[in-house]
XYZ file of N, CA and C in Angstrom:
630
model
N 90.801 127.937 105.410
C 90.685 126.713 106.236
C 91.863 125.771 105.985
N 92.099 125.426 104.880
C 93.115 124.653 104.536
C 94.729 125.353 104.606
N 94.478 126.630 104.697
C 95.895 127.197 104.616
C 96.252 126.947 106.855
N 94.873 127.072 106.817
C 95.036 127.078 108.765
C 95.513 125.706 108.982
N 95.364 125.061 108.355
C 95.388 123.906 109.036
C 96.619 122.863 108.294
N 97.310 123.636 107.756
C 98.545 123.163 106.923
C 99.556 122.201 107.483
N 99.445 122.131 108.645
C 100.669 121.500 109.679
C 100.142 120.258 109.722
N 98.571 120.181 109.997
C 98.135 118.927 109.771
C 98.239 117.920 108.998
N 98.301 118.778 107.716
C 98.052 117.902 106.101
C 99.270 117.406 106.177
N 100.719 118.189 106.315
C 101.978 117.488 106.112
C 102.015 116.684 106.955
N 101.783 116.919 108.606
C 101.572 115.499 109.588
C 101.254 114.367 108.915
N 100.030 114.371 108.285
C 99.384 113.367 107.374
C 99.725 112.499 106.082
N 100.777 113.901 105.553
C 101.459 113.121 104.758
C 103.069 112.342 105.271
N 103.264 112.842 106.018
C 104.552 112.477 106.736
C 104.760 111.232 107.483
N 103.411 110.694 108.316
C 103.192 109.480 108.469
C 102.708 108.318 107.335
N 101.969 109.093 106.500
C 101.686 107.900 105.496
C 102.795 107.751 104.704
N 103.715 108.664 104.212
C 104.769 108.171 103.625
C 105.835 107.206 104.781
N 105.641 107.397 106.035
C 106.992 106.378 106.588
C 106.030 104.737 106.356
N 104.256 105.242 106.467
C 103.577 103.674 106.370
C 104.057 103.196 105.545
N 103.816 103.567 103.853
C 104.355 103.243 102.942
C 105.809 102.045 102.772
N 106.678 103.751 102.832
C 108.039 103.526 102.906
C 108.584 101.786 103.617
N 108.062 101.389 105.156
C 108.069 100.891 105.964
C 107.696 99.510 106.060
N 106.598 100.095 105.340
C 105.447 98.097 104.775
C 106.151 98.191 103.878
N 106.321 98.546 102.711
C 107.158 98.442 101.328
C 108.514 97.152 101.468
N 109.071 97.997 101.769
C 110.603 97.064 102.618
C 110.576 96.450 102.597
N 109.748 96.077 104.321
C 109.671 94.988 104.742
C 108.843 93.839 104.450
N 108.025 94.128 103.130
C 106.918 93.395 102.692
C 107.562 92.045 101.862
N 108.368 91.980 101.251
C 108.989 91.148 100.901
C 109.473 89.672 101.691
N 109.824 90.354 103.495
C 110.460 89.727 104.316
C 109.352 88.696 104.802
N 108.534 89.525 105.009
C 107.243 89.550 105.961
C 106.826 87.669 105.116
N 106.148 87.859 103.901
C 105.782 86.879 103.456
C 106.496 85.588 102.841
N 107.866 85.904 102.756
C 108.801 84.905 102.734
C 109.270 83.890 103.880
N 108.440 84.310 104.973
C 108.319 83.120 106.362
C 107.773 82.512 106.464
N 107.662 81.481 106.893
C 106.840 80.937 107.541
C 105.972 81.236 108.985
N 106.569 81.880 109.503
C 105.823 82.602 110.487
C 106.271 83.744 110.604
N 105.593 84.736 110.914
C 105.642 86.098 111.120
C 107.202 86.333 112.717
N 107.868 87.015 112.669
C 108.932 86.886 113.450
C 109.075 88.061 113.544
N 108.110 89.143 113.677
C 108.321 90.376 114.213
C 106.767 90.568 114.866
N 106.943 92.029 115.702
C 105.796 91.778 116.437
C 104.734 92.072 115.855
N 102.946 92.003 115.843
C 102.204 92.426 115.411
C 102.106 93.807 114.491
N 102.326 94.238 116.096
C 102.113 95.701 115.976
C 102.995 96.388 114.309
N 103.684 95.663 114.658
C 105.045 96.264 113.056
C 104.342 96.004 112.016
N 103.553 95.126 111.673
C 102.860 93.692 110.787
C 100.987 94.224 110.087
N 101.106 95.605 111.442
C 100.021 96.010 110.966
C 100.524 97.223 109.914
N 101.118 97.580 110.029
C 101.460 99.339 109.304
C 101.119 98.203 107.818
N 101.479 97.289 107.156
C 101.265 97.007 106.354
C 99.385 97.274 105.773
N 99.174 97.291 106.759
C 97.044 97.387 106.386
C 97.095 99.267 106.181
N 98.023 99.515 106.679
C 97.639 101.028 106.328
C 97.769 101.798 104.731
N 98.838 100.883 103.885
C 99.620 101.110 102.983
C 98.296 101.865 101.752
N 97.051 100.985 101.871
C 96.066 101.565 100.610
C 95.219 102.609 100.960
N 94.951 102.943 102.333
C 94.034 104.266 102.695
C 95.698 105.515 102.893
N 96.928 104.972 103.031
C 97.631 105.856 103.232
C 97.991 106.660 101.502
N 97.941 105.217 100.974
C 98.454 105.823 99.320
C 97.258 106.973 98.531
N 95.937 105.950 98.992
C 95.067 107.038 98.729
C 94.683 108.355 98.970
N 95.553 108.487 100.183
C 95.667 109.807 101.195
C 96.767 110.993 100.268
N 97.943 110.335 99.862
C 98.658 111.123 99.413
C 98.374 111.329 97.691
N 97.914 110.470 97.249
C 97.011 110.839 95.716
C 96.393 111.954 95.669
N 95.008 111.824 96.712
C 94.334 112.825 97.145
C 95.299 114.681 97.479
N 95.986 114.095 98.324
C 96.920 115.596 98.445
C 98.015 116.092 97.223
N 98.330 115.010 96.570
C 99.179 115.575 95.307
C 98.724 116.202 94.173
N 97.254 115.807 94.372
C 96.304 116.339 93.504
C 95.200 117.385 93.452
N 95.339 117.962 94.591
C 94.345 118.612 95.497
C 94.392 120.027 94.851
N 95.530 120.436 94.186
C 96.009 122.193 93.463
C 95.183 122.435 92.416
N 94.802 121.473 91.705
C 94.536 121.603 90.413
C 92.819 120.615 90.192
N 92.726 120.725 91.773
C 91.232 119.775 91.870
C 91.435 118.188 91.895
N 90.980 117.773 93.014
C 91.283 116.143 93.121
C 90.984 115.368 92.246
N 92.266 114.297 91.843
C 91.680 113.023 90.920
C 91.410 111.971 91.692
N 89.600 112.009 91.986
C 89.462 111.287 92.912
C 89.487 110.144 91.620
N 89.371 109.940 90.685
C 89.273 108.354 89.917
C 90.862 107.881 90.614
N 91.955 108.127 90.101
C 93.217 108.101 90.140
C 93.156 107.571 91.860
N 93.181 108.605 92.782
C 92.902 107.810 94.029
C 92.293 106.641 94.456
N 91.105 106.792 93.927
C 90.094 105.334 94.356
C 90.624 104.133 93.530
N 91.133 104.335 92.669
C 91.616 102.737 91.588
C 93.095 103.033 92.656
N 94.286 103.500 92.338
C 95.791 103.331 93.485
C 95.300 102.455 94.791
N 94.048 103.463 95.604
C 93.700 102.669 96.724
C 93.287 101.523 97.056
N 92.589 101.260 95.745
C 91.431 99.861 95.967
C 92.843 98.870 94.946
N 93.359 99.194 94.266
C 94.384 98.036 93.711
C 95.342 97.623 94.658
N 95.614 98.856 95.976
C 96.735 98.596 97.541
C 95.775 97.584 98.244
N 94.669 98.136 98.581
C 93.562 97.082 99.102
C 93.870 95.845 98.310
N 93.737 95.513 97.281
C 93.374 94.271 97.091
C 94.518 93.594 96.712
N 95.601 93.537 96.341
C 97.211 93.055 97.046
C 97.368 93.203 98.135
N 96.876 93.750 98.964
C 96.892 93.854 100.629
C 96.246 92.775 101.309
N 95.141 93.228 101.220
C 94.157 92.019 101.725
C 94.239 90.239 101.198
N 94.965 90.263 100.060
C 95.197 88.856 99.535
C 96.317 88.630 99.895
N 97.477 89.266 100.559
C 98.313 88.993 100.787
C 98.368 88.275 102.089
N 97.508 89.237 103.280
C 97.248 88.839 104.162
C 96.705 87.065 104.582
N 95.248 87.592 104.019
C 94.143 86.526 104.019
C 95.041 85.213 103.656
N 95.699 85.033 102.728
C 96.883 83.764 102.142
C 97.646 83.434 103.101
N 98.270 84.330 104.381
C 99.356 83.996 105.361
C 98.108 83.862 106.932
N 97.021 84.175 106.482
C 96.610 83.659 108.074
C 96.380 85.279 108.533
N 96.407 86.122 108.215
C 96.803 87.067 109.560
C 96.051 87.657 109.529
N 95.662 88.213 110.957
C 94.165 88.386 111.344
C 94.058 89.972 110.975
N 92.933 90.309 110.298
C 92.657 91.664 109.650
C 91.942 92.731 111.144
N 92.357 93.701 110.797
C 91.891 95.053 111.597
C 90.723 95.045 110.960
N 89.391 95.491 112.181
C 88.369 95.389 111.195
C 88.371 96.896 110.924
N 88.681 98.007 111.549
C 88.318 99.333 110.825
C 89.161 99.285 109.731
N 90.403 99.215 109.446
C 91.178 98.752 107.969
C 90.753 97.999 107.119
N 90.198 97.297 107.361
C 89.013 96.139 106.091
C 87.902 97.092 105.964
N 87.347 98.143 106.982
C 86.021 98.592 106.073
C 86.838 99.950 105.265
N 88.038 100.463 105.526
C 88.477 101.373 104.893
C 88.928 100.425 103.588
N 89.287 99.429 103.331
C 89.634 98.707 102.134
C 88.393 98.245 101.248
N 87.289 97.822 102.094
C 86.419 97.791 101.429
C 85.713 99.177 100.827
N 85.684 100.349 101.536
C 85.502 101.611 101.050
C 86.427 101.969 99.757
N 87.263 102.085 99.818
C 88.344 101.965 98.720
C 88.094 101.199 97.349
N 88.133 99.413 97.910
C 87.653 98.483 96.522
C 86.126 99.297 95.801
N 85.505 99.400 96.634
C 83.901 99.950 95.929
C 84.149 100.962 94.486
N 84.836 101.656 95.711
C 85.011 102.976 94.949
C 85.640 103.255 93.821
N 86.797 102.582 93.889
C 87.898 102.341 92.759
C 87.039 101.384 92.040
N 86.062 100.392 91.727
C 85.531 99.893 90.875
C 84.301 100.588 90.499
N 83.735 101.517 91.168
C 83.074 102.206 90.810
C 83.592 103.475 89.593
N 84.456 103.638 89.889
C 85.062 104.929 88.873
C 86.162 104.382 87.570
N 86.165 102.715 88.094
C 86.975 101.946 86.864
C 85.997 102.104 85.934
N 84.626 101.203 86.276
C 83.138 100.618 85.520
C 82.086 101.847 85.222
N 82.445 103.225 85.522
C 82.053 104.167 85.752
C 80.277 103.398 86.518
N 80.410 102.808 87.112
C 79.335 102.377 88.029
C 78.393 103.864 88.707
N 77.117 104.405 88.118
C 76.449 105.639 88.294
C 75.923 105.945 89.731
N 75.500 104.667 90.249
C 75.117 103.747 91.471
C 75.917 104.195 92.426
N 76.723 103.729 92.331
C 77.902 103.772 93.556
C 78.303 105.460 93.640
N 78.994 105.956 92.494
C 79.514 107.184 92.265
C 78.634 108.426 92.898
N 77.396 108.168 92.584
C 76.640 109.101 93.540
C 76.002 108.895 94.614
N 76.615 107.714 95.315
C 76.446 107.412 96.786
C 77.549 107.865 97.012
N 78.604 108.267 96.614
C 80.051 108.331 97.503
C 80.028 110.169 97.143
N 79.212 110.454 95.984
C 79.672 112.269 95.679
C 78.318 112.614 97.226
N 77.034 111.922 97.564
C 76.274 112.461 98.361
C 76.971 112.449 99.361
N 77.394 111.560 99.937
C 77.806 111.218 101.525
C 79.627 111.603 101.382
N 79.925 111.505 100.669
C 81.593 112.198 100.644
C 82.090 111.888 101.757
N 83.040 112.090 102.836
C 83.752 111.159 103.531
C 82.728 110.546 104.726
N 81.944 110.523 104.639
C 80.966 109.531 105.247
C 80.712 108.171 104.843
N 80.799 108.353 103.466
C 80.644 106.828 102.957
C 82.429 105.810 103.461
N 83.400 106.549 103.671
C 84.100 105.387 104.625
C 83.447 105.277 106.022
N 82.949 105.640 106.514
C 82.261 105.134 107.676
C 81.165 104.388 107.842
N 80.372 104.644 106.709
C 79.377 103.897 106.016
C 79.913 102.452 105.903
N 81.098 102.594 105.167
C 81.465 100.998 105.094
C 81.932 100.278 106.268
N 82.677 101.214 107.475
C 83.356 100.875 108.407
C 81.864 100.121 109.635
N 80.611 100.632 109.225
C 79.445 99.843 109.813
C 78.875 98.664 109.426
N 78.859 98.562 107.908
C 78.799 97.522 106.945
C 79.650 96.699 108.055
N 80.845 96.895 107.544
C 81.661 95.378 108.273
C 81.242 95.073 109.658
N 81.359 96.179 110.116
C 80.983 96.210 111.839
C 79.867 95.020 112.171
N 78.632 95.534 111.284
C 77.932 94.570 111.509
C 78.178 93.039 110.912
N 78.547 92.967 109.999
C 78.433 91.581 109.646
C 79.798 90.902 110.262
N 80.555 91.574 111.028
C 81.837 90.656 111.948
C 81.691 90.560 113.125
N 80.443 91.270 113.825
C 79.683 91.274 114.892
C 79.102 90.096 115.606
N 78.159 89.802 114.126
C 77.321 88.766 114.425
C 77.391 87.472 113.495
N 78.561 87.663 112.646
C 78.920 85.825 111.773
C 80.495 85.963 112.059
N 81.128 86.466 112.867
C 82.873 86.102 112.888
C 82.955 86.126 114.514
N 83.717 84.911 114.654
C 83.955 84.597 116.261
C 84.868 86.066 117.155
N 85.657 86.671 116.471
C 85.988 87.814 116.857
C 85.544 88.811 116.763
N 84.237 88.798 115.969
C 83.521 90.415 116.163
C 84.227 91.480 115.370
N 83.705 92.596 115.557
C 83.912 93.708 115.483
C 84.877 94.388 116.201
N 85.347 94.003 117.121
C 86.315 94.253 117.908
C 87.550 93.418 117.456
N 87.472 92.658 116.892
C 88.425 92.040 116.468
C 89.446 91.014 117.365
N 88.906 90.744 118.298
C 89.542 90.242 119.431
C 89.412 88.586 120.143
N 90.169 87.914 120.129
C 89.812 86.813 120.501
C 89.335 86.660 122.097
N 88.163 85.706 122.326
C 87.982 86.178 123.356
C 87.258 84.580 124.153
N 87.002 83.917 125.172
C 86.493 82.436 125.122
C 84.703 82.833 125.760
N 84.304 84.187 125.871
C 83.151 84.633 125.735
C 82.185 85.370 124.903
N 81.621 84.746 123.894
C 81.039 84.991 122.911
C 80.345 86.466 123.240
N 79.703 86.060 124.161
C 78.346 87.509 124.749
C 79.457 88.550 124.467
N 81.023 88.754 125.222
C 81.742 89.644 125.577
C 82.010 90.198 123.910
N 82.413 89.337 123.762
C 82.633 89.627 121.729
C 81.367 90.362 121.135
N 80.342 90.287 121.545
C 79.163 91.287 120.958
C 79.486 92.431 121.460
N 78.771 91.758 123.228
C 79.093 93.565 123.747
C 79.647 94.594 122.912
N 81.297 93.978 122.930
C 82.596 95.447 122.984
C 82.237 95.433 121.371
N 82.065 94.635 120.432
C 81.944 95.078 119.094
C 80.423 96.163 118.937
N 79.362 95.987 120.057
C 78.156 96.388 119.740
C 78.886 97.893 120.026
N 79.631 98.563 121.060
C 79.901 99.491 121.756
C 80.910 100.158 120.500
N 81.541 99.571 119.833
C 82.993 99.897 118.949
C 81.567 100.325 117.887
N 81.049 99.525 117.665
C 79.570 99.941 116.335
C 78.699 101.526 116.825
N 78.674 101.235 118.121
C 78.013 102.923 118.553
C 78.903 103.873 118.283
N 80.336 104.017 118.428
C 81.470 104.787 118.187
C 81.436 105.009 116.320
N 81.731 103.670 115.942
C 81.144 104.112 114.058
C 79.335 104.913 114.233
N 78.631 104.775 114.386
C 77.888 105.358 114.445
C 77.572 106.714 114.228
N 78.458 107.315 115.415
C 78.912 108.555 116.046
C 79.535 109.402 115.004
N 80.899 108.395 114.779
C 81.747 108.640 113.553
C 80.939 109.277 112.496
N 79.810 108.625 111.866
C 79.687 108.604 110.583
C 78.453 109.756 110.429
N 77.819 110.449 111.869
C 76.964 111.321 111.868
C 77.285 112.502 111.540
N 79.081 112.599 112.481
C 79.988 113.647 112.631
C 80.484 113.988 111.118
N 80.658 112.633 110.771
C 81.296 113.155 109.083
C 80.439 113.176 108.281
N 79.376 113.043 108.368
C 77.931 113.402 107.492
C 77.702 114.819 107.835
N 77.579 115.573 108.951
C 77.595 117.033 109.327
C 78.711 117.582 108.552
N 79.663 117.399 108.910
C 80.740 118.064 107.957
C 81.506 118.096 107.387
N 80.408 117.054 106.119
C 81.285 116.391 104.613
C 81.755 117.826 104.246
N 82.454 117.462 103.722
C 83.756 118.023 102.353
C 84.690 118.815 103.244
N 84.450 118.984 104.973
C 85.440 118.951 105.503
C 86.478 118.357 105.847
N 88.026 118.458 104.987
C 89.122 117.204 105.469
C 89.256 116.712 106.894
N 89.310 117.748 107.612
C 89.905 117.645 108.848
C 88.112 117.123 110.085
N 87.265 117.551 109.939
C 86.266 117.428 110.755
C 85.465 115.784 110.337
N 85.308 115.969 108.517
C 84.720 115.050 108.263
C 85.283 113.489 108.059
N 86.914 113.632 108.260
C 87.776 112.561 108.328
C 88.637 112.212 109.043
N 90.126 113.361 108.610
C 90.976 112.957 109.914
C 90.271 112.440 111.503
N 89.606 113.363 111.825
C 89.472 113.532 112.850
C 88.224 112.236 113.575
N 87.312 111.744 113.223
C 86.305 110.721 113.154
C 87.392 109.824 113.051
N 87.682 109.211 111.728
C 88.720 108.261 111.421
C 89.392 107.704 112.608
N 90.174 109.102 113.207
C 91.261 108.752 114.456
C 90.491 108.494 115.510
N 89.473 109.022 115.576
C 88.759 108.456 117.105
C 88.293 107.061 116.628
N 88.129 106.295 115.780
C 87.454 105.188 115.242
C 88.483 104.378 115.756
N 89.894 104.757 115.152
C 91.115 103.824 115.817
C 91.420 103.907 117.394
N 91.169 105.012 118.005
C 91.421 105.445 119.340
C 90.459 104.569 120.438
N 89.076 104.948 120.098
C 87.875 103.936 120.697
C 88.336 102.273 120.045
N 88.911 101.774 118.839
C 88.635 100.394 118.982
C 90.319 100.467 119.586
N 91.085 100.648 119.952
C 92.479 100.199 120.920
C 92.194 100.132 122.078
N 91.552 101.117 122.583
C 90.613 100.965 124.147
C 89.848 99.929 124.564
N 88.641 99.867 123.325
C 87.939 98.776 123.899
C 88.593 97.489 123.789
N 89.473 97.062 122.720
C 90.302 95.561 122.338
C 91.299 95.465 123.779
N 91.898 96.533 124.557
C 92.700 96.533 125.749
C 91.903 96.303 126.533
N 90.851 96.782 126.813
C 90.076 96.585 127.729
C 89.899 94.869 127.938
N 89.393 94.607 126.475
C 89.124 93.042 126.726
C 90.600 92.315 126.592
N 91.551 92.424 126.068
C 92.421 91.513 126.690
C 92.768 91.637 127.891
N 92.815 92.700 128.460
C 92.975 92.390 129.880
C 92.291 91.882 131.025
N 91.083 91.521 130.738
C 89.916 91.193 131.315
C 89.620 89.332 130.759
């Protein structure tokens, strides 16, 4: 399975290293402004930097059996210089990237504190529990954050449920698919994951244009 699907994994690593590479750089620039002077879109690769690092932990380690401790602490320490970096300059968080950061922080403090609790919620549900978290947030940015779950500014509240309630059926979906076929890389993650980002760009276009 993994030898079939080899083209993928380097895809995978090939983009997370330019995320890296890319936010790295320019991370310096970024927060030395006063206002952000490049476009969003550039501004986000920075939110990718701790599920991407954790991505390539995971694969450097994968020969000799994953160090998932080693991953989850790298990831959740990118998360949390990430997210404080942000949150300090104003800038508005992706919510599927905050529940992958919050998936990350858990975890990595779970395997710091050897926390027994957590550790065998994440060995049962295995890549389900990021989707698990990606509903967590869903809901609580749904219904206490003026942008929702969708993440989108919008001057109709109702509309801000709706598309976040609809982006929450898509995690849903997500997290059934990767519960069927945990400890699969490609079925129980890549692949969910990317439709998670694919469905919330759709629905957030949808509503700005509307």
């Amino acid at each position: 399975m993994v030898s079939d699907n080899i083209w993928i994994f380097r895809i995978v690593e090939i983009v997370s290293c330019i995320c890296i590479c890319f936010s790295l750089f320019f991370l310096p620039y970024f927060f030395m402004q006063d206002k952000f002077s490049l476009n969003t879109r550039y501004l986000k690769l920075i939110e990718f930097i701790p599920i991407s690092a954790f991505g390539i932990v995971v694969r450097l380690t994968s020969e000799n059996g994953v160090n998932w401790k080693l991953a989850f602490i790298i990831g959740g320490c990118f998360a949390v210089i990430e997210k404080a970096l942000l949150i300090a300059n104003r800038f508005p968080l992706d919510r599927i990237l905050l529940g992958t950061d919050v998936f990350l922080i858990i975890g990595g403090l779970g395997y710091l504190f050897n926390v027994q609790f957590i550790l065998n919620i994440y060995l049962f549900l295995f890549h389900a529990t990021l989707f698990a978290s990606l509903l967590i947030v869903g809901v609580l940015t749904t219904f206490f954050t003026d942008r929702g779950f969708i993440g989108v500014d919008h001057h109709q509240r109702n509309r801000v449920i709706l598309f976040s309630l609809f982006l929450l059926g898509a995690g849903v979906a997500a997290f059934l698919v990767s519960y069927i076929f945990r400890g699969d890389y490609m079925l129980a993650g890549i692949l969910p994951f990317t439709g998670m980002l694919v469905v919330n760009w759709i629905l957030a276009k949808k509503m700005r244009d509307n």
